[in-house]
Amino acid sequence: MYQVNPQENDKTLAYELLTKETQTEIDVWLAKYPLDQRRSAVIGALHAAQEQNGGWLSKPIMQAVGQYLEIPAIWVYEAASFYSMFFTKPCGNHKVAICTNISCMLNGAEQIVEHAESTLGIKLGETTADGSITLVREEECVAACVGAPVMLIDGHYHENLTNMKIEELLTNLKNYEEKA
């Protein structure tokens, strides 16, 4: 069983690691729930903290979120490690995920994964050498079966994928990074 660290009631770490902007965004989420349901704000708080931290959640940032929400840090870790939209290790500026569930699989998701890996020169779970793009692990389902196969780039859906469409999307993403 998780033991509450006596320092979790102290918000020092939260105030040191979370910017005022992130705290304000978390406060918006906290205002939506009764005081005894603070845990309900954890997803919104994690999104805010991840954005602040360059696209991923370190253990100290997750602990700070727990302190700020006044909930056990283990609850924050559980949410961050369960949901695929959260990253608990450094990753690229852009995240590319490919659905490999049944509809996408039947429509060629395996070939889509292979082509994306070839185009980027990395495997699933890896980041390009320049740190710009992470090819996220396979997604179980992104709820867009009618457009299978489907790829998400930074949370935006791209449906009815072909090798040509993948090359165009990933080339545009790489070119965008080079200009930035």
Coordinates of N, CA and C in Angstrom, one line a residue:
M1 N 0.8 -1.2 0.0 CA 0.0 0.0 0.0 C 0.9 1.2 0.0
Y2 N 0.4 2.3 -0.7 CA 1.2 3.5 -0.8 C 1.1 4.3 0.6
Q3 N 2.3 4.7 1.0 CA 2.4 5.4 2.3 C 2.6 6.9 1.9
V4 N 1.8 7.7 2.5 CA 1.8 9.2 2.3 C 3.1 9.7 2.9
N5 N 3.9 10.4 2.0 CA 5.1 11.1 2.5 C 4.6 12.3 3.2
P6 N 5.2 12.5 4.4 CA 4.7 13.7 5.2 C 5.0 15.0 4.4
Q7 N 5.9 15.0 3.5 CA 6.2 16.2 2.8 C 5.2 16.5 1.6
E8 N 4.3 15.5 1.3 CA 3.4 15.7 0.3 C 2.4 16.8 0.6
N9 N 2.1 17.0 1.9 CA 1.2 18.1 2.3 C 1.9 19.4 2.1
D10 N 3.2 19.4 2.0 CA 3.9 20.7 1.8 C 4.0 20.9 0.3
K11 N 3.6 22.1 -0.1 CA 3.6 22.4 -1.6 C 4.9 23.0 -2.1
T12 N 5.9 22.9 -1.3 CA 7.2 23.6 -1.7 C 7.6 23.1 -3.1
L13 N 7.7 21.8 -3.3 CA 8.1 21.3 -4.6 C 7.2 21.8 -5.7
A14 N 5.9 21.8 -5.5 CA 5.0 22.2 -6.5 C 5.2 23.6 -6.9
Y15 N 5.5 24.5 -5.9 CA 5.7 25.9 -6.2 C 7.1 26.1 -6.9
E16 N 8.0 25.3 -6.6 CA 9.3 25.4 -7.2 C 9.3 24.9 -8.6
L17 N 8.6 23.8 -8.9 CA 8.7 23.2 -10.2 C 7.6 23.6 -11.2
L18 N 6.4 24.0 -10.7 CA 5.3 24.3 -11.6 C 5.3 25.8 -11.8
T19 N 5.3 26.3 -13.0 CA 5.2 27.7 -13.3 C 3.9 28.3 -12.9
K20 N 3.8 29.6 -12.7 CA 2.6 30.3 -12.4 C 1.5 29.9 -13.4
E21 N 1.9 29.9 -14.7 CA 0.9 29.6 -15.8 C 0.4 28.2 -15.6
T22 N 1.2 27.2 -15.3 CA 0.8 25.8 -15.1 C -0.1 25.7 -13.8
Q23 N 0.3 26.4 -12.8 CA -0.6 26.5 -11.6 C -2.0 27.0 -11.9
T24 N -2.0 28.1 -12.7 CA -3.3 28.7 -13.0 C -4.1 27.7 -13.8
E25 N -3.5 27.0 -14.8 CA -4.2 26.0 -15.6 C -4.8 24.9 -14.7
I26 N -4.0 24.5 -13.7 CA -4.4 23.4 -12.8 C -5.5 23.9 -11.9
D27 N -5.5 25.2 -11.5 CA -6.5 25.8 -10.7 C -7.9 25.8 -11.5
V28 N -7.8 26.0 -12.8 CA -9.0 25.9 -13.6 C -9.7 24.5 -13.5
W29 N -8.8 23.5 -13.6 CA -9.3 22.1 -13.5 C -9.8 21.9 -12.1
L30 N -9.1 22.3 -11.1 CA -9.5 22.1 -9.7 C -10.9 22.7 -9.4
A31 N -11.2 23.9 -10.0 CA -12.4 24.6 -9.8 C -13.6 23.8 -10.3
K32 N -13.4 22.9 -11.1 CA -14.5 22.1 -11.7 C -15.0 21.0 -10.8
Y33 N -14.3 20.7 -9.8 CA -14.6 19.5 -9.0 C -14.8 19.9 -7.5
P34 N -15.6 19.2 -6.8 CA -15.7 19.4 -5.3 C -14.4 19.1 -4.6
L35 N -14.1 19.7 -3.5 CA -12.8 19.6 -2.8 C -12.5 18.1 -2.5
D36 N -13.5 17.3 -2.2 CA -13.2 15.9 -1.9 C -13.0 15.0 -3.2
Q37 N -13.0 15.7 -4.4 CA -12.8 14.9 -5.6 C -11.7 15.6 -6.4
R38 N -10.7 16.1 -5.7 CA -9.5 16.7 -6.3 C -8.8 15.8 -7.3
R39 N -8.9 14.5 -7.1 CA -8.2 13.6 -8.0 C -8.7 13.7 -9.4
S40 N -9.9 14.1 -9.6 CA -10.5 14.3 -10.9 C -9.8 15.3 -11.8
A41 N -9.0 16.1 -11.2 CA -8.3 17.2 -12.0 C -6.9 16.6 -12.4
V42 N -6.6 15.4 -12.1 CA -5.2 14.9 -12.4 C -4.9 14.9 -13.9
I43 N -5.8 14.5 -14.8 CA -5.6 14.4 -16.2 C -5.3 15.9 -16.8
G44 N -6.1 16.8 -16.4 CA -5.8 18.2 -16.9 C -4.5 18.7 -16.3
A45 N -4.3 18.4 -15.1 CA -3.0 18.9 -14.4 C -1.8 18.2 -15.1
L46 N -1.9 17.0 -15.5 CA -0.8 16.3 -16.1 C -0.5 16.9 -17.5
H47 N -1.6 17.2 -18.2 CA -1.4 17.8 -19.5 C -0.7 19.2 -19.4
A48 N -1.1 20.0 -18.4 CA -0.4 21.3 -18.2 C 1.0 21.1 -17.8
A49 N 1.3 20.1 -16.9 CA 2.7 19.9 -16.5 C 3.5 19.4 -17.6
Q50 N 3.0 18.5 -18.4 CA 3.7 17.9 -19.5 C 4.1 19.0 -20.6
E51 N 3.1 19.8 -20.8 CA 3.4 20.9 -21.8 C 4.5 21.8 -21.3
Q52 N 4.4 22.2 -20.0 CA 5.4 23.0 -19.4 C 6.8 22.4 -19.4
N53 N 6.9 21.0 -19.3 CA 8.1 20.3 -19.2 C 8.7 19.8 -20.5
G54 N 8.3 20.4 -21.6 CA 8.9 20.1 -22.9 C 8.3 18.8 -23.5
G55 N 7.1 18.4 -23.1 CA 6.4 17.3 -23.7 C 6.5 15.9 -22.9
W56 N 7.1 16.0 -21.7 CA 7.2 14.7 -21.0 C 7.1 15.0 -19.5
L57 N 6.9 14.0 -18.7 CA 6.7 14.1 -17.2 C 7.8 13.4 -16.5
S58 N 8.6 14.2 -15.8 CA 9.6 13.6 -14.9 C 9.0 13.2 -13.6
K59 N 9.7 12.4 -12.8 CA 9.1 12.0 -11.5 C 9.0 13.2 -10.6
P60 N 10.0 14.1 -10.6 CA 9.7 15.3 -9.7 C 8.5 16.2 -10.2
I61 N 8.3 16.3 -11.5 CA 7.1 17.0 -12.0 C 5.9 16.3 -11.5
M62 N 5.8 15.0 -11.7 CA 4.6 14.3 -11.2 C 4.4 14.4 -9.8
Q63 N 5.5 14.4 -9.0 CA 5.3 14.6 -7.5 C 4.8 16.0 -7.2
A64 N 5.3 17.0 -8.0 CA 4.8 18.3 -7.8 C 3.4 18.5 -8.1
V65 N 2.9 17.8 -9.1 CA 1.5 17.8 -9.5 C 0.7 17.2 -8.3
G66 N 1.1 16.1 -7.8 CA 0.5 15.5 -6.6 C 0.4 16.4 -5.4
Q67 N 1.5 17.1 -5.2 CA 1.5 18.1 -4.1 C 0.6 19.2 -4.3
Y68 N 0.6 19.7 -5.6 CA -0.3 20.8 -5.9 C -1.8 20.4 -5.7
L69 N -2.1 19.2 -6.2 CA -3.5 18.8 -6.1 C -3.9 18.3 -4.7
E70 N -2.8 18.1 -3.9 CA -3.0 17.6 -2.5 C -3.6 16.2 -2.6
I71 N -3.0 15.4 -3.4 CA -3.3 13.9 -3.5 C -2.0 13.2 -3.5
P72 N -2.1 11.9 -3.2 CA -0.8 11.1 -3.2 C -0.2 11.0 -4.5
A73 N 1.1 11.1 -4.6 CA 1.9 11.1 -5.8 C 1.6 9.8 -6.6
I74 N 1.4 8.7 -5.9 CA 1.1 7.5 -6.6 C -0.1 7.6 -7.5
W75 N -1.1 8.3 -7.2 CA -2.3 8.5 -8.0 C -1.9 9.2 -9.3
V76 N -1.0 10.2 -9.2 CA -0.5 10.9 -10.4 C 0.3 10.0 -11.3
Y77 N 1.2 9.2 -10.7 CA 2.1 8.2 -11.4 C 1.2 7.2 -12.1
E78 N 0.1 6.7 -11.4 CA -0.8 5.7 -12.0 C -1.4 6.3 -13.3
A79 N -1.9 7.5 -13.3 CA -2.6 8.1 -14.4 C -1.5 8.3 -15.6
A80 N -0.4 8.9 -15.2 CA 0.7 9.2 -16.2 C 1.2 7.9 -16.9
S81 N 1.2 6.8 -16.2 CA 1.7 5.6 -16.8 C 0.7 4.8 -17.5
F82 N -0.6 5.1 -17.2 CA -1.7 4.3 -17.8 C -2.1 4.9 -19.2
Y83 N -2.2 6.2 -19.3 CA -2.7 6.8 -20.5 C -1.5 7.1 -21.5
S84 N -1.8 6.7 -22.8 CA -0.7 6.8 -23.8 C -0.4 8.3 -24.2
M85 N -1.2 9.2 -23.8 CA -1.0 10.6 -24.1 C 0.0 11.3 -23.2
F86 N 0.5 10.5 -22.2 CA 1.5 11.0 -21.3 C 2.8 10.3 -21.5
F87 N 3.9 11.0 -21.4 CA 5.2 10.5 -21.7 C 6.1 10.7 -20.4
T88 N 6.6 9.6 -20.0 CA 7.4 9.6 -18.7 C 8.9 9.5 -18.9
K89 N 9.3 9.7 -20.2 CA 10.7 9.9 -20.5 C 10.8 10.9 -21.6
P90 N 12.0 11.5 -21.8 CA 12.1 12.5 -22.8 C 11.7 12.0 -24.2
C91 N 11.1 12.8 -25.0 CA 10.7 12.4 -26.3 C 10.8 13.6 -27.2
G92 N 10.5 13.4 -28.5 CA 10.6 14.4 -29.5 C 9.6 15.5 -29.4
N93 N 9.9 16.6 -30.1 CA 8.9 17.7 -30.1 C 7.6 17.3 -30.7
H94 N 7.6 16.3 -31.6 CA 6.4 15.8 -32.2 C 6.2 14.4 -32.0
K95 N 5.0 13.9 -31.7 CA 4.7 12.5 -31.4 C 3.8 12.0 -32.5
V96 N 4.3 10.9 -33.1 CA 3.6 10.2 -34.1 C 3.1 8.8 -33.6
A97 N 1.8 8.5 -33.6 CA 1.3 7.3 -33.2 C 0.5 6.6 -34.3
I98 N 0.6 5.3 -34.4 CA -0.2 4.6 -35.4 C -1.1 3.6 -34.7
C99 N -2.3 3.6 -35.1 CA -3.3 2.6 -34.5 C -3.0 1.3 -35.2
T100 N -3.0 0.2 -34.3 CA -2.8 -1.1 -34.9 C -3.9 -2.1 -34.4
N101 N -5.0 -1.5 -34.0 CA -6.1 -2.4 -33.5 C -6.8 -3.0 -34.8
I102 N -7.8 -3.7 -34.6 CA -8.4 -4.6 -35.6 C -8.7 -3.9 -36.9
S103 N -9.5 -2.8 -36.9 CA -9.8 -2.2 -38.2 C -8.6 -1.7 -38.9
C104 N -7.7 -1.1 -38.2 CA -6.5 -0.6 -38.8 C -5.6 -1.7 -39.2
M105 N -5.5 -2.8 -38.4 CA -4.7 -3.9 -38.8 C -5.2 -4.6 -40.1
L106 N -6.5 -4.7 -40.2 CA -7.1 -5.3 -41.4 C -6.9 -4.4 -42.6
N107 N -6.6 -3.2 -42.4 CA -6.4 -2.2 -43.5 C -5.0 -1.8 -43.7
G108 N -4.0 -2.6 -43.2 CA -2.6 -2.5 -43.5 C -1.8 -1.7 -42.5
A109 N -2.2 -1.7 -41.2 CA -1.4 -0.9 -40.2 C 0.0 -1.4 -40.1
E110 N 0.2 -2.7 -40.2 CA 1.6 -3.3 -40.1 C 2.5 -2.6 -41.1
Q111 N 2.0 -2.5 -42.4 CA 2.8 -1.9 -43.4 C 3.0 -0.4 -43.2
I112 N 2.0 0.2 -42.6 CA 2.1 1.6 -42.3 C 3.1 1.9 -41.2
V113 N 3.2 1.0 -40.2 CA 4.2 1.1 -39.2 C 5.6 0.9 -39.8
E114 N 5.8 -0.1 -40.7 CA 7.0 -0.3 -41.3 C 7.5 0.8 -42.2
H115 N 6.5 1.4 -42.9 CA 6.9 2.5 -43.8 C 7.2 3.8 -43.0
A116 N 6.5 4.0 -41.9 CA 6.8 5.2 -41.0 C 8.2 5.0 -40.4
E117 N 8.5 3.8 -39.9 CA 9.9 3.5 -39.4 C 10.9 3.7 -40.4
S118 N 10.7 3.2 -41.6 CA 11.7 3.4 -42.7 C 11.9 4.9 -43.1
T119 N 10.8 5.6 -43.2 CA 10.8 7.0 -43.5 C 11.6 7.9 -42.5
L120 N 11.3 7.5 -41.2 CA 12.0 8.3 -40.1 C 13.3 7.8 -39.7
G121 N 13.6 6.5 -40.1 CA 14.9 5.9 -39.7 C 15.0 5.5 -38.3
I122 N 13.8 5.2 -37.7 CA 13.7 4.8 -36.3 C 12.7 3.7 -36.1
K123 N 12.7 3.0 -35.0 CA 11.7 2.0 -34.7 C 10.6 2.6 -33.7
L124 N 9.5 1.9 -33.5 CA 8.5 2.3 -32.6 C 9.2 2.5 -31.2
G125 N 8.8 3.6 -30.5 CA 9.3 3.9 -29.2 C 10.6 4.7 -29.3
E126 N 11.1 5.0 -30.5 CA 12.4 5.7 -30.6 C 12.1 7.2 -31.0
T127 N 13.2 8.0 -30.9 CA 13.1 9.4 -31.3 C 14.2 9.6 -32.3
T128 N 13.9 10.4 -33.3 CA 14.9 10.8 -34.3 C 16.2 11.4 -33.7
A129 N 17.3 11.2 -34.3 CA 18.6 11.7 -33.8 C 18.6 13.2 -33.4
D130 N 17.8 14.0 -34.2 CA 17.8 15.4 -33.9 C 16.8 15.7 -32.8
G131 N 16.1 14.7 -32.2 CA 15.1 14.9 -31.1 C 13.8 15.5 -31.6
S132 N 13.5 15.6 -32.8 CA 12.3 16.3 -33.3 C 11.1 15.4 -33.3
I133 N 11.2 14.1 -33.6 CA 10.1 13.3 -33.8 C 10.2 11.9 -33.0
T134 N 9.2 11.6 -32.2 CA 9.2 10.3 -31.5 C 8.1 9.5 -32.2
L135 N 8.4 8.3 -32.6 CA 7.5 7.3 -33.1 C 7.0 6.5 -31.9
V136 N 5.8 6.9 -31.4 CA 5.2 6.4 -30.2 C 4.9 4.9 -30.4
R137 N 4.9 4.2 -29.3 CA 4.5 2.8 -29.4 C 3.1 2.7 -30.1
E138 N 2.8 1.5 -30.5 CA 1.5 1.3 -31.2 C 0.4 1.6 -30.4
E139 N -0.7 2.2 -30.9 CA -1.9 2.6 -30.2 C -2.9 1.4 -30.4
E140 N -3.5 1.1 -29.3 CA -4.5 0.0 -29.4 C -5.7 0.4 -30.1
C141 N -6.2 1.6 -29.9 CA -7.4 2.0 -30.6 C -7.5 3.5 -30.4
V142 N -7.8 4.2 -31.5 CA -7.9 5.7 -31.5 C -9.3 6.1 -31.8
A143 N -10.3 5.1 -31.9 CA -11.7 5.4 -32.1 C -12.0 6.1 -33.4
A144 N -11.3 5.7 -34.5 CA -11.5 6.3 -35.8 C -11.5 5.1 -36.8
C145 N -12.2 4.1 -36.5 CA -12.2 2.8 -37.3 C -12.6 3.1 -38.8
V146 N -13.6 4.0 -38.9 CA -14.1 4.2 -40.3 C -13.0 4.8 -41.2
G147 N -12.0 5.4 -40.7 CA -10.9 6.0 -41.5 C -9.6 5.1 -41.5
A148 N -9.7 3.9 -41.1 CA -8.6 3.0 -40.9 C -7.8 2.8 -42.3
P149 N -6.5 2.8 -42.2 CA -5.6 2.9 -41.0 C -5.4 4.4 -40.7
V150 N -5.1 4.6 -39.4 CA -5.1 5.9 -38.8 C -3.8 6.2 -38.1
M151 N -3.3 7.4 -38.2 CA -2.1 7.9 -37.6 C -2.4 9.2 -36.9
L152 N -1.9 9.4 -35.7 CA -2.0 10.6 -34.9 C -0.7 11.3 -34.9
I153 N -0.7 12.6 -35.3 CA 0.5 13.4 -35.2 C 0.2 14.6 -34.3
D154 N 0.9 14.5 -33.1 CA 0.6 15.6 -32.1 C -0.9 15.7 -31.8
G155 N -1.5 14.5 -31.7 CA -3.0 14.4 -31.4 C -3.9 14.7 -32.5
H156 N -3.4 15.0 -33.7 CA -4.3 15.3 -34.8 C -4.4 14.0 -35.7
Y157 N -5.6 13.7 -36.0 CA -5.9 12.4 -36.8 C -5.6 12.6 -38.3
H158 N -5.0 11.5 -38.8 CA -4.8 11.4 -40.3 C -5.3 10.1 -40.7
E159 N -6.3 10.0 -41.5 CA -7.0 8.8 -41.8 C -6.7 8.3 -43.2
N160 N -7.2 7.1 -43.5 CA -7.1 6.4 -44.8 C -5.6 6.5 -45.3
L161 N -4.7 6.1 -44.5 CA -3.3 6.3 -44.8 C -2.8 5.4 -46.0
T162 N -1.9 5.9 -46.7 CA -1.2 5.1 -47.8 C 0.3 5.5 -47.5
N163 N 1.1 4.7 -48.2 CA 2.6 5.0 -48.0 C 2.9 6.4 -48.5
M164 N 2.2 6.8 -49.6 CA 2.5 8.2 -50.2 C 2.0 9.3 -49.2
K165 N 0.8 9.0 -48.6 CA 0.3 10.0 -47.6 C 1.2 10.1 -46.4
I166 N 1.8 9.0 -45.9 CA 2.7 9.0 -44.8 C 3.9 9.7 -45.1
E167 N 4.5 9.5 -46.3 CA 5.7 10.2 -46.7 C 5.5 11.7 -46.7
E168 N 4.3 12.1 -47.2 CA 4.0 13.5 -47.3 C 3.9 14.1 -45.9
L169 N 3.1 13.4 -45.0 CA 2.9 13.9 -43.6 C 4.3 14.0 -42.9
L170 N 5.1 13.0 -43.0 CA 6.3 13.0 -42.2 C 7.4 13.9 -42.8
T171 N 7.4 14.0 -44.1 CA 8.3 14.9 -44.7 C 7.9 16.4 -44.4
N172 N 6.7 16.7 -44.4 CA 6.2 18.0 -44.0 C 6.6 18.3 -42.5
L173 N 6.4 17.3 -41.7 CA 6.8 17.4 -40.3 C 8.3 17.7 -40.1
K174 N 9.1 16.9 -40.8 CA 10.6 17.1 -40.7 C 10.9 18.5 -41.3
N175 N 10.3 18.9 -42.4 CA 10.6 20.2 -43.0 C 10.2 21.4 -42.0
Y176 N 9.1 21.2 -41.4 CA 8.6 22.2 -40.4 C 9.6 22.3 -39.3
E177 N 10.2 21.2 -38.8 CA 11.2 21.2 -37.7 C 12.4 22.0 -38.2
E178 N 12.9 21.7 -39.4 CA 14.1 22.3 -39.9 C 13.9 23.8 -40.0
K179 N 12.7 24.3 -40.3 CA 12.5 25.8 -40.4 C 12.4 26.4 -39.1
A180 N 12.0 25.7 -38.1 CA 11.7 26.2 -36.7 C 13.0 26.6 -36.0

